mmCIF file with all atom_site columns, C-alpha atoms in Angstrom:
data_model
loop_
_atom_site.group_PDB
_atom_site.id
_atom_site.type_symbol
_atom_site.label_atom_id
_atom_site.label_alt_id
_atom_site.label_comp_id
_atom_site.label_asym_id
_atom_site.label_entity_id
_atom_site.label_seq_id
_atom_site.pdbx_PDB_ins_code
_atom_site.Cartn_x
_atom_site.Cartn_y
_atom_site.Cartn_z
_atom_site.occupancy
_atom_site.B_iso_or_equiv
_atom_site.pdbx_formal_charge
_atom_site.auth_seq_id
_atom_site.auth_comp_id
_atom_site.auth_asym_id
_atom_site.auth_atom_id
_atom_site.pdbx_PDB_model_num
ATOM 1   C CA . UNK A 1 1   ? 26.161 41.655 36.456  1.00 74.00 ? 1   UNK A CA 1
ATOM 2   C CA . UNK A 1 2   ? 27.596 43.522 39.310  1.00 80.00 ? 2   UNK A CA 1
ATOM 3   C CA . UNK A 1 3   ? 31.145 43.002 38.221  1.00 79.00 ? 3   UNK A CA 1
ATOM 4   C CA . UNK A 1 4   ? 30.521 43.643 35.023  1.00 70.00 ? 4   UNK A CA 1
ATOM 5   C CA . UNK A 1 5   ? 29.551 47.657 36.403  1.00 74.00 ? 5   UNK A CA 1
ATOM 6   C CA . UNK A 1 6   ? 32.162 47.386 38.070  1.00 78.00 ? 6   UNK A CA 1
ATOM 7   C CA . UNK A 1 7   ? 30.109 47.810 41.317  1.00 84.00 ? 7   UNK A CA 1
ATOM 8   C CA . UNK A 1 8   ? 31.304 46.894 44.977  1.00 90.00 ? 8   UNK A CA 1
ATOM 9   C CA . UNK A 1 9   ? 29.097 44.773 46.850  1.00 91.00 ? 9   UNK A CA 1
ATOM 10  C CA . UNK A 1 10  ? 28.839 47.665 49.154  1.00 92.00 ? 10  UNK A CA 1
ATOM 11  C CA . UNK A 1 11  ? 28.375 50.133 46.615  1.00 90.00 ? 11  UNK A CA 1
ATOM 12  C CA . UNK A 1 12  ? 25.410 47.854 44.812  1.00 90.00 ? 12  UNK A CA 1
ATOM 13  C CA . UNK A 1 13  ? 23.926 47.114 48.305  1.00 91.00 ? 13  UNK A CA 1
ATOM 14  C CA . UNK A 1 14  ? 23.207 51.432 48.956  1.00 93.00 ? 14  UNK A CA 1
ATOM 15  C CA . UNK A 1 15  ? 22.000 51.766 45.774  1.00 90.00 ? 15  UNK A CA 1
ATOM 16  C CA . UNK A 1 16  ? 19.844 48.981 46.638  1.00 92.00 ? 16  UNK A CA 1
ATOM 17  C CA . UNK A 1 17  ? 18.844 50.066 50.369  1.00 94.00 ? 17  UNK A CA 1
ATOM 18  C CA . UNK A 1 18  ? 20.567 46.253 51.779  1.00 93.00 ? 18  UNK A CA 1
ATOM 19  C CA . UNK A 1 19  ? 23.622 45.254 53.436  1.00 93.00 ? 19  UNK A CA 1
ATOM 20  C CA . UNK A 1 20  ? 26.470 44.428 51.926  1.00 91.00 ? 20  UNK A CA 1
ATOM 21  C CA . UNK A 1 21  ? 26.447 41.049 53.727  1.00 92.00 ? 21  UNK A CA 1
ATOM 22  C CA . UNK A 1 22  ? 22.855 40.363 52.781  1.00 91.00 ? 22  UNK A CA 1
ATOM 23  C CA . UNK A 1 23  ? 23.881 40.784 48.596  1.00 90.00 ? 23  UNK A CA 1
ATOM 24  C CA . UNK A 1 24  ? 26.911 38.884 49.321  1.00 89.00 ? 24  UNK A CA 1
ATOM 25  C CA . UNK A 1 25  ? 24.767 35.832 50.694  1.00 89.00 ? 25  UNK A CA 1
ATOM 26  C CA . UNK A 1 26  ? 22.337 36.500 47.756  1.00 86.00 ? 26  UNK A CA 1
ATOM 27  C CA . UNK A 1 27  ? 25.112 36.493 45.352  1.00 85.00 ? 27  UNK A CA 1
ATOM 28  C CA . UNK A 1 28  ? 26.158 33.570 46.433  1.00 84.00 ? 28  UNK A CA 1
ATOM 29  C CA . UNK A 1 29  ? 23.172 31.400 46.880  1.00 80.00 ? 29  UNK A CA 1
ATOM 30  C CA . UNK A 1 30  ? 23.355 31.284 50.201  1.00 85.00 ? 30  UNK A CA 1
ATOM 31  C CA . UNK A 1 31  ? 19.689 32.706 51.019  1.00 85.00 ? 31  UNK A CA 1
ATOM 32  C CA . UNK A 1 32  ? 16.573 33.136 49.383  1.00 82.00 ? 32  UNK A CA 1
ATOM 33  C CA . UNK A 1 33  ? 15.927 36.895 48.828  1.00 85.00 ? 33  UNK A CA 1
ATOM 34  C CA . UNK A 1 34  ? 12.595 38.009 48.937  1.00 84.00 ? 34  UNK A CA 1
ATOM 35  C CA . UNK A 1 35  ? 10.525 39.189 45.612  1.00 82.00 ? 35  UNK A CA 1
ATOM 36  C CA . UNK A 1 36  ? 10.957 43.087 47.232  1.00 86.00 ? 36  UNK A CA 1
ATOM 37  C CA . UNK A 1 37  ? 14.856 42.850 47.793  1.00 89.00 ? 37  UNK A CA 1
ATOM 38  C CA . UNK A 1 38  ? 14.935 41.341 44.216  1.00 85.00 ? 38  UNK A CA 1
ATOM 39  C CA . UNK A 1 39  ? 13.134 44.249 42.701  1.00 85.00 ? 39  UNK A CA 1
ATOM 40  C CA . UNK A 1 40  ? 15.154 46.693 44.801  1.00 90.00 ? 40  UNK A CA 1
ATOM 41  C CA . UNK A 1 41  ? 18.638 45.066 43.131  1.00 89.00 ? 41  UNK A CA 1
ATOM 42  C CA . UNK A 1 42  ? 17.019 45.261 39.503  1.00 83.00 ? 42  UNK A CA 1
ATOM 43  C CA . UNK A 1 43  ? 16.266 48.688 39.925  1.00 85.00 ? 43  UNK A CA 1
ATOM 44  C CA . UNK A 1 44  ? 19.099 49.393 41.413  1.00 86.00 ? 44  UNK A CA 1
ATOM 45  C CA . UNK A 1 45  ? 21.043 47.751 38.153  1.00 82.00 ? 45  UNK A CA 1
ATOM 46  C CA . UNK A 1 46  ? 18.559 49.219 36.422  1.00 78.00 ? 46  UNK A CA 1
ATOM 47  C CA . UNK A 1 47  ? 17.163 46.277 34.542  1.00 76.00 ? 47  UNK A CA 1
ATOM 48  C CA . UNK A 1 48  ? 14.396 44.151 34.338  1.00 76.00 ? 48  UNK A CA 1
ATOM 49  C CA . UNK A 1 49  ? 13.965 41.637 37.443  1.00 76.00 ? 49  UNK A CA 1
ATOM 50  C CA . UNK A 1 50  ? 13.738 38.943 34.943  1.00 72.00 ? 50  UNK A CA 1
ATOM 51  C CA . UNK A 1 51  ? 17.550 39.520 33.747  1.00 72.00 ? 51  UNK A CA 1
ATOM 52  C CA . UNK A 1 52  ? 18.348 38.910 36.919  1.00 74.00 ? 52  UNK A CA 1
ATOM 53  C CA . UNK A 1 53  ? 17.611 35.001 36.533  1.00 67.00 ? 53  UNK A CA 1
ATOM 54  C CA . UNK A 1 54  ? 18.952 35.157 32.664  1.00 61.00 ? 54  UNK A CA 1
ATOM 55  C CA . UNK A 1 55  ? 22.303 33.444 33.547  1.00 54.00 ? 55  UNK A CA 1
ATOM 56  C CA . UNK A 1 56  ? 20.931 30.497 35.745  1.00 50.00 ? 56  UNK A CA 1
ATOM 57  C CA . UNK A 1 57  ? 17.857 29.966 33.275  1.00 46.00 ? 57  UNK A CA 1
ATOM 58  C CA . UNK A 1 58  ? 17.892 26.442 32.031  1.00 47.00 ? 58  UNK A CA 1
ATOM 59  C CA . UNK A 1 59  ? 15.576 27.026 29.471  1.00 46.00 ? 59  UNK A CA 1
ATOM 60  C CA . UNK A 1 60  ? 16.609 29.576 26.713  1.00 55.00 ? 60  UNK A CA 1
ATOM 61  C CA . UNK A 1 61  ? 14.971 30.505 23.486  1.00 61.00 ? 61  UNK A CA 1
ATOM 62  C CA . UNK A 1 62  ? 16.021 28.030 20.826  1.00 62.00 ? 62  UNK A CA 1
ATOM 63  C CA . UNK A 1 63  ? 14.366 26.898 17.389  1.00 61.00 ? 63  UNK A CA 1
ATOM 64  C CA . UNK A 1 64  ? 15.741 23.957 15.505  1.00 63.00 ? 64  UNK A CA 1
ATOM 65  C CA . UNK A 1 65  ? 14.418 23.320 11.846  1.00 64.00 ? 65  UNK A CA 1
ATOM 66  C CA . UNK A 1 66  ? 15.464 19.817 10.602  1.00 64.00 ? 66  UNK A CA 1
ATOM 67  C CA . UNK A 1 67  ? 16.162 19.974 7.207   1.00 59.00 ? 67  UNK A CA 1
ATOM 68  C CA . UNK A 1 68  ? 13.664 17.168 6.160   1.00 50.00 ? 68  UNK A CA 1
ATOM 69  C CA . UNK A 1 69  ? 10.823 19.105 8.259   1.00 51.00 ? 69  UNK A CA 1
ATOM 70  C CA . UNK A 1 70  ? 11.054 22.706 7.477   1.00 52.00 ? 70  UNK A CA 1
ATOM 71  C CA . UNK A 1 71  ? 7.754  24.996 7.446   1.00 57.00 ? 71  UNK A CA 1
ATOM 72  C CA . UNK A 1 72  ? 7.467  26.855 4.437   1.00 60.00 ? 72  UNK A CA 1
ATOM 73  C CA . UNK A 1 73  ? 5.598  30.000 4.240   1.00 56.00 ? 73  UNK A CA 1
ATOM 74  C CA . UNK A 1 74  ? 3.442  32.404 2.476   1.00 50.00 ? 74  UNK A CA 1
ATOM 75  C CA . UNK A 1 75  ? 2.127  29.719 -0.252  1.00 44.00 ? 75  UNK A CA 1
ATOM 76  C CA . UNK A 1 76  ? 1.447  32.574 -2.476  1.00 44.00 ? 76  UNK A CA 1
ATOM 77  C CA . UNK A 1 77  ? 4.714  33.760 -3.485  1.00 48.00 ? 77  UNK A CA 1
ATOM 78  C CA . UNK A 1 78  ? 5.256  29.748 -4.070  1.00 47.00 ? 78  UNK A CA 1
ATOM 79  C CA . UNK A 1 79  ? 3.079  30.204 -6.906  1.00 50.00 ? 79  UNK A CA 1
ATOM 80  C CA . UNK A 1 80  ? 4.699  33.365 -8.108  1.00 65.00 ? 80  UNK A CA 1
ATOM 81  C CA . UNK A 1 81  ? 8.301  31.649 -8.112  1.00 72.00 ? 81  UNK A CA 1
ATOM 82  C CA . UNK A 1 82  ? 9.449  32.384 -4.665  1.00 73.00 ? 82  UNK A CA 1
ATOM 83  C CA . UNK A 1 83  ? 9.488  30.035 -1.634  1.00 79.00 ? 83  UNK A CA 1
ATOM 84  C CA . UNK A 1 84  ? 10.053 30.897 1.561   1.00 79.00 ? 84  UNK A CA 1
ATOM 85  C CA . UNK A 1 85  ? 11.464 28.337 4.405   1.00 78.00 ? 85  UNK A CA 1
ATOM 86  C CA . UNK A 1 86  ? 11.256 29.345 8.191   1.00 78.00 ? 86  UNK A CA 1
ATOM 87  C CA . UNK A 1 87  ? 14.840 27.861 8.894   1.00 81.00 ? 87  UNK A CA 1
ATOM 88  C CA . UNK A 1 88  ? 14.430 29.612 12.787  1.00 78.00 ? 88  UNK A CA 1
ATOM 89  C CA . UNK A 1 89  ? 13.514 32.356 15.329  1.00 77.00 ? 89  UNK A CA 1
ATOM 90  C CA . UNK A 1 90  ? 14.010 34.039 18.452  1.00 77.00 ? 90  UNK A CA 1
ATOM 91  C CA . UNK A 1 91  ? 11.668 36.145 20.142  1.00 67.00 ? 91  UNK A CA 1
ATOM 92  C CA . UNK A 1 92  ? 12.311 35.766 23.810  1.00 65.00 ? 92  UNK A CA 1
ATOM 93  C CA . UNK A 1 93  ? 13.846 39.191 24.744  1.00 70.00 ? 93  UNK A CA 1
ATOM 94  C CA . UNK A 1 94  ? 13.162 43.114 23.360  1.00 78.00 ? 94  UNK A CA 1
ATOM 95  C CA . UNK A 1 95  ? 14.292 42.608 19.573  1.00 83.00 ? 95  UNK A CA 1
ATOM 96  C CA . UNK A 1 96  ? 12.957 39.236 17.346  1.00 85.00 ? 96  UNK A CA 1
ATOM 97  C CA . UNK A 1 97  ? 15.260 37.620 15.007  1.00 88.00 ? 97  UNK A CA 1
ATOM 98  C CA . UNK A 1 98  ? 13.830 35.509 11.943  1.00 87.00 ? 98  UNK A CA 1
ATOM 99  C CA . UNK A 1 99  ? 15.664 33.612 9.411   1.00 88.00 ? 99  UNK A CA 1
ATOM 100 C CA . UNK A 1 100 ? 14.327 31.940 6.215   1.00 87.00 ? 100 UNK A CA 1
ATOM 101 C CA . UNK A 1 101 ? 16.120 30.452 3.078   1.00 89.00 ? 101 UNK A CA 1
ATOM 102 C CA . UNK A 1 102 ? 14.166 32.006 0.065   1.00 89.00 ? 102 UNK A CA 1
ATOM 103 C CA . UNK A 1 103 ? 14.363 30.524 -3.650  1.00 88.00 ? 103 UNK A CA 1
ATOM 104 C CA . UNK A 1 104 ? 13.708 31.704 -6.766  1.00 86.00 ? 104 UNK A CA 1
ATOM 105 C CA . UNK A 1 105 ? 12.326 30.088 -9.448  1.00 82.00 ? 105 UNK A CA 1
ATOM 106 C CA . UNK A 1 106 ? 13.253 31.458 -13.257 1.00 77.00 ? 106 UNK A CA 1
ATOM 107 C CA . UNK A 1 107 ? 9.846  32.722 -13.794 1.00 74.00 ? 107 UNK A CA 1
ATOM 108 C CA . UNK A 1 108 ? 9.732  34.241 -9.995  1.00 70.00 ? 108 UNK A CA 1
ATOM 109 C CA . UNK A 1 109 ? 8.103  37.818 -10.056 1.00 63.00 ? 109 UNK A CA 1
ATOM 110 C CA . UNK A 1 110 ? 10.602 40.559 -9.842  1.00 63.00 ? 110 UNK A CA 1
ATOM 111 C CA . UNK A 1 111 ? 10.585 42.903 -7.231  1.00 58.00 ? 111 UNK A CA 1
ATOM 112 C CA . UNK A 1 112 ? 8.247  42.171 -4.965  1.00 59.00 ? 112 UNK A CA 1
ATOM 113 C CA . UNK A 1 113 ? 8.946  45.821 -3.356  1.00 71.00 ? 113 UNK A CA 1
ATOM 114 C CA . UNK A 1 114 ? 8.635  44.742 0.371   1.00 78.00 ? 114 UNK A CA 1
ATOM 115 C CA . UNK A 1 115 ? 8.915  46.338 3.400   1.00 82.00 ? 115 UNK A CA 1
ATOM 116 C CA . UNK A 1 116 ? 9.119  45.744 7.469   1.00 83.00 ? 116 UNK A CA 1
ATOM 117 C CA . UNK A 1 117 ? 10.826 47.225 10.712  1.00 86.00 ? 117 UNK A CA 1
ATOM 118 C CA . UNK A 1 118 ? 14.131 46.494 11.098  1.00 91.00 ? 118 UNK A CA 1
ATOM 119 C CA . UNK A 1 119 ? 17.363 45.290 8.958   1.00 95.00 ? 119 UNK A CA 1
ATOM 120 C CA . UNK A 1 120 ? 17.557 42.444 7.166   1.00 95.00 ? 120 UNK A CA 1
ATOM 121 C CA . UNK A 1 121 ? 20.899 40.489 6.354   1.00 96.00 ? 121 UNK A CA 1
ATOM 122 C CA . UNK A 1 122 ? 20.702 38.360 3.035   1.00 96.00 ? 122 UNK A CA 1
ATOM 123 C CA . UNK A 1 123 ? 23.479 36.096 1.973   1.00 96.00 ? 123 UNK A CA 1
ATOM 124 C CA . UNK A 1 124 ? 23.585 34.678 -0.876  1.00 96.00 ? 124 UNK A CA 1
ATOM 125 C CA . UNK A 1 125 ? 24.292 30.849 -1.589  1.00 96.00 ? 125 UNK A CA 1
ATOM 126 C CA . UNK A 1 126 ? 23.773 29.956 -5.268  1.00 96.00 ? 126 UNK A CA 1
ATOM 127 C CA . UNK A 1 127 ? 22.870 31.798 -8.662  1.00 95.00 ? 127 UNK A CA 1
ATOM 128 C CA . UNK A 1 128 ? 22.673 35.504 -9.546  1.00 95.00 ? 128 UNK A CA 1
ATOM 129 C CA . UNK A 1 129 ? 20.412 38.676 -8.860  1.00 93.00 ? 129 UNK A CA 1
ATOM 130 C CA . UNK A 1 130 ? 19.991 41.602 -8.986  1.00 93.00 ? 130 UNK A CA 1
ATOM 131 C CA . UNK A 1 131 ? 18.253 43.186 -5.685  1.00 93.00 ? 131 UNK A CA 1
ATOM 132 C CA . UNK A 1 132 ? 16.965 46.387 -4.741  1.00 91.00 ? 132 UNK A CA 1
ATOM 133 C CA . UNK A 1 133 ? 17.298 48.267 -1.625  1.00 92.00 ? 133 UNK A CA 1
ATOM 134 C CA . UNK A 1 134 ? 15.864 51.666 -1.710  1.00 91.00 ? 134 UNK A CA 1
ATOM 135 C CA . UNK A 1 135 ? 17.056 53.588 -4.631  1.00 91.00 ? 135 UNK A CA 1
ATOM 136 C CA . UNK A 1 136 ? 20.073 51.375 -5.252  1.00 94.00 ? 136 UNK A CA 1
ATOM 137 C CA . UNK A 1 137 ? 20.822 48.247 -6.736  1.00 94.00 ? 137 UNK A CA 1
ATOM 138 C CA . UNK A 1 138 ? 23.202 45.556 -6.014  1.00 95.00 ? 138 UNK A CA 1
ATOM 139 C CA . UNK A 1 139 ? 24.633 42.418 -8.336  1.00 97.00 ? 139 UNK A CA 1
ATOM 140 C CA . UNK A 1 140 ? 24.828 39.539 -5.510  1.00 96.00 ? 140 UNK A CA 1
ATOM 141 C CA . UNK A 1 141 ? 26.395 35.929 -6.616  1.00 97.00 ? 141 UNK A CA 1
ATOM 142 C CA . UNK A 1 142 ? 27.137 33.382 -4.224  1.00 97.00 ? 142 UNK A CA 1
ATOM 143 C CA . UNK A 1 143 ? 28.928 34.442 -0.984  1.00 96.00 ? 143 UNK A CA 1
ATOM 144 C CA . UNK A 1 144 ? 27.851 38.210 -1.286  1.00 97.00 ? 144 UNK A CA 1
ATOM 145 C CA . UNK A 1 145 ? 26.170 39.800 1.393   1.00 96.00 ? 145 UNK A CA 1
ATOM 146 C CA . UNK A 1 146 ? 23.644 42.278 1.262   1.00 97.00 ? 146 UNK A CA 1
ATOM 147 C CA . UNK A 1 147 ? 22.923 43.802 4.966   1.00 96.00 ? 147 UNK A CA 1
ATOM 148 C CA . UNK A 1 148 ? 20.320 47.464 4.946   1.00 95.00 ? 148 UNK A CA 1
ATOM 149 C CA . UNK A 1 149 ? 17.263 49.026 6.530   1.00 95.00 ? 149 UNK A CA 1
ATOM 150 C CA . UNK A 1 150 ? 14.246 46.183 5.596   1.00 92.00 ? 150 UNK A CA 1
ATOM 151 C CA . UNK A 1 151 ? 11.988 49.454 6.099   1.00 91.00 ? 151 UNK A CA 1
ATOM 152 C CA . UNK A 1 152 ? 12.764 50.661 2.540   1.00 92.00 ? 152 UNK A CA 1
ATOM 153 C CA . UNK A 1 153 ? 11.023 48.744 -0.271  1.00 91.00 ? 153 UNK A CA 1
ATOM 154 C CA . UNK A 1 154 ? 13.185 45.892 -1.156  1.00 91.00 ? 154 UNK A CA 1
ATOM 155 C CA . UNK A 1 155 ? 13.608 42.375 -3.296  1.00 88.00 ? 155 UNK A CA 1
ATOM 156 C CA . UNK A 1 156 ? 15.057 40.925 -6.070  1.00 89.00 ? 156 UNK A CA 1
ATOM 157 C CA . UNK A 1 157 ? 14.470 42.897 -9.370  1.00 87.00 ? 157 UNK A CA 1
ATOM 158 C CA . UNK A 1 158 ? 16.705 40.909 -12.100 1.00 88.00 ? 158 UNK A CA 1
ATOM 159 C CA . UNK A 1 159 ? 16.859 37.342 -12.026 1.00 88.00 ? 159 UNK A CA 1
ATOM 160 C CA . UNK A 1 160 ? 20.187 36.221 -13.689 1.00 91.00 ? 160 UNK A CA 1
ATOM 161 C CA . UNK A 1 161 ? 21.564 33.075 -13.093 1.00 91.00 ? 161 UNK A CA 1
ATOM 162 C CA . UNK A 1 162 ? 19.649 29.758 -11.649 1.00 86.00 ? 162 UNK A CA 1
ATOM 163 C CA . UNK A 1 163 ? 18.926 28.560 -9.240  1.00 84.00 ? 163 UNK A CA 1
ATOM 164 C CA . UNK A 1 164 ? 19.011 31.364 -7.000  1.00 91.00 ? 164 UNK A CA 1
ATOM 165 C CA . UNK A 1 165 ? 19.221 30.709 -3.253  1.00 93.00 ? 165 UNK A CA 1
ATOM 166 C CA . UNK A 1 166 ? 19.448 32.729 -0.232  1.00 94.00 ? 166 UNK A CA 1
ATOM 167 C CA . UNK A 1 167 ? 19.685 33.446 3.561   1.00 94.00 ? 167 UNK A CA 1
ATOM 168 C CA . UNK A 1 168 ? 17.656 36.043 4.752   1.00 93.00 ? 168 UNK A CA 1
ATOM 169 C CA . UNK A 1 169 ? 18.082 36.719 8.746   1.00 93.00 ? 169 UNK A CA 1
ATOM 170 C CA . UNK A 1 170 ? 15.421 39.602 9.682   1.00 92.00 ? 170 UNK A CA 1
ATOM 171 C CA . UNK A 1 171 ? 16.054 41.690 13.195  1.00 92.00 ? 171 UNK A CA 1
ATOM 172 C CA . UNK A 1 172 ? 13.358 44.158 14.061  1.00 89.00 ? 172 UNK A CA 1
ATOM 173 C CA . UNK A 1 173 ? 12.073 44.937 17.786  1.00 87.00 ? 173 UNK A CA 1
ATOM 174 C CA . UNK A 1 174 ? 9.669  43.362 19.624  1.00 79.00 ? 174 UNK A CA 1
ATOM 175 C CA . UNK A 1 175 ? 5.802  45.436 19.732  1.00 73.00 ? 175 UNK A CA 1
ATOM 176 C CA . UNK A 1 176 ? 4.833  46.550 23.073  1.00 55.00 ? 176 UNK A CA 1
#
């Protein structure tokens, strides 16, 4: 993290009121810095102490959806012609990412004019539609990609060609 400021260890170690030599033997795992000295060389980054640990972590955020045993969601819209598979998520740092696979069914309701923080990225994978983003409308088929605010109403409005299939990856930060 240091190097990639383009700090000196000596320049790193003022900011952070310790030696040179101490960081250096921190840096390299040589001692065991105290909870205070690690706070000083956070702040001194100006990051969170915990980012400090982020390269050495063993475990990282990570979902893995089989495809046999995927979760699907919101049983409601199943009934209106939509369904809704959690295919993954992260929400281990300042920003959550979701992803789903939604299909709809011919008789699926049209615009279901939703809205959330964020973006959204949709990509679509089989059949036709027509989707609305705000005041606009775009024709996706398969291997179009439809990426815009998710805080504007938004979903599919004309239904065109079945079966139609599609990512949706969701990015919005994290409440505090």
């Amino acid at each position: 993290m240091r190097k990639s400021l383009e700090l000196t260890v000596t320049e790193l170690g003022v900011a952070a009121g310790i030696s040179a030599g101490m960081l250096s033997k921190i840096e390299n795992g040589n001692i065991s810095p105290s909870l205070g000295t690690l706070h000083a060389v956070a702040k001194a980054l100006d990051v969170p102490i915990g980012w400090l640990f982020a390269q050495t972590a063993e475990r990282r955020d990570y979902s893995l959806v089989k495809l046999v045993n995927g979760t699907r969601i919101n049983q409601r819209s199943a009934k209106s012609g939509h369904t809704c598979d959690v295919l993954g998520h992260s929400r281990a740092d300042a920003i959550v990412v979701e992803s789903y696979l939604i299909t709809l069914a011919e008789e699926a309701v049209r615009y279901a004019r939703v809205r959330r923080a964020g973006v959204e990225f949709i990509l679509m994978l089989s059949g036709k539609v027509r989707y609305r983003s705000g005041e606009r409308t775009y024709l996706l088929g398969p291997g179009d990609a439809l990426f815009f605010d998710a805080a504007v109403r938004h979903g599919p409005e004309d239904l065109l060609e079945a079966p139609m299939q599609y990512l949706s990856i969701i990015i919005y930060p994290r409440e505090t």
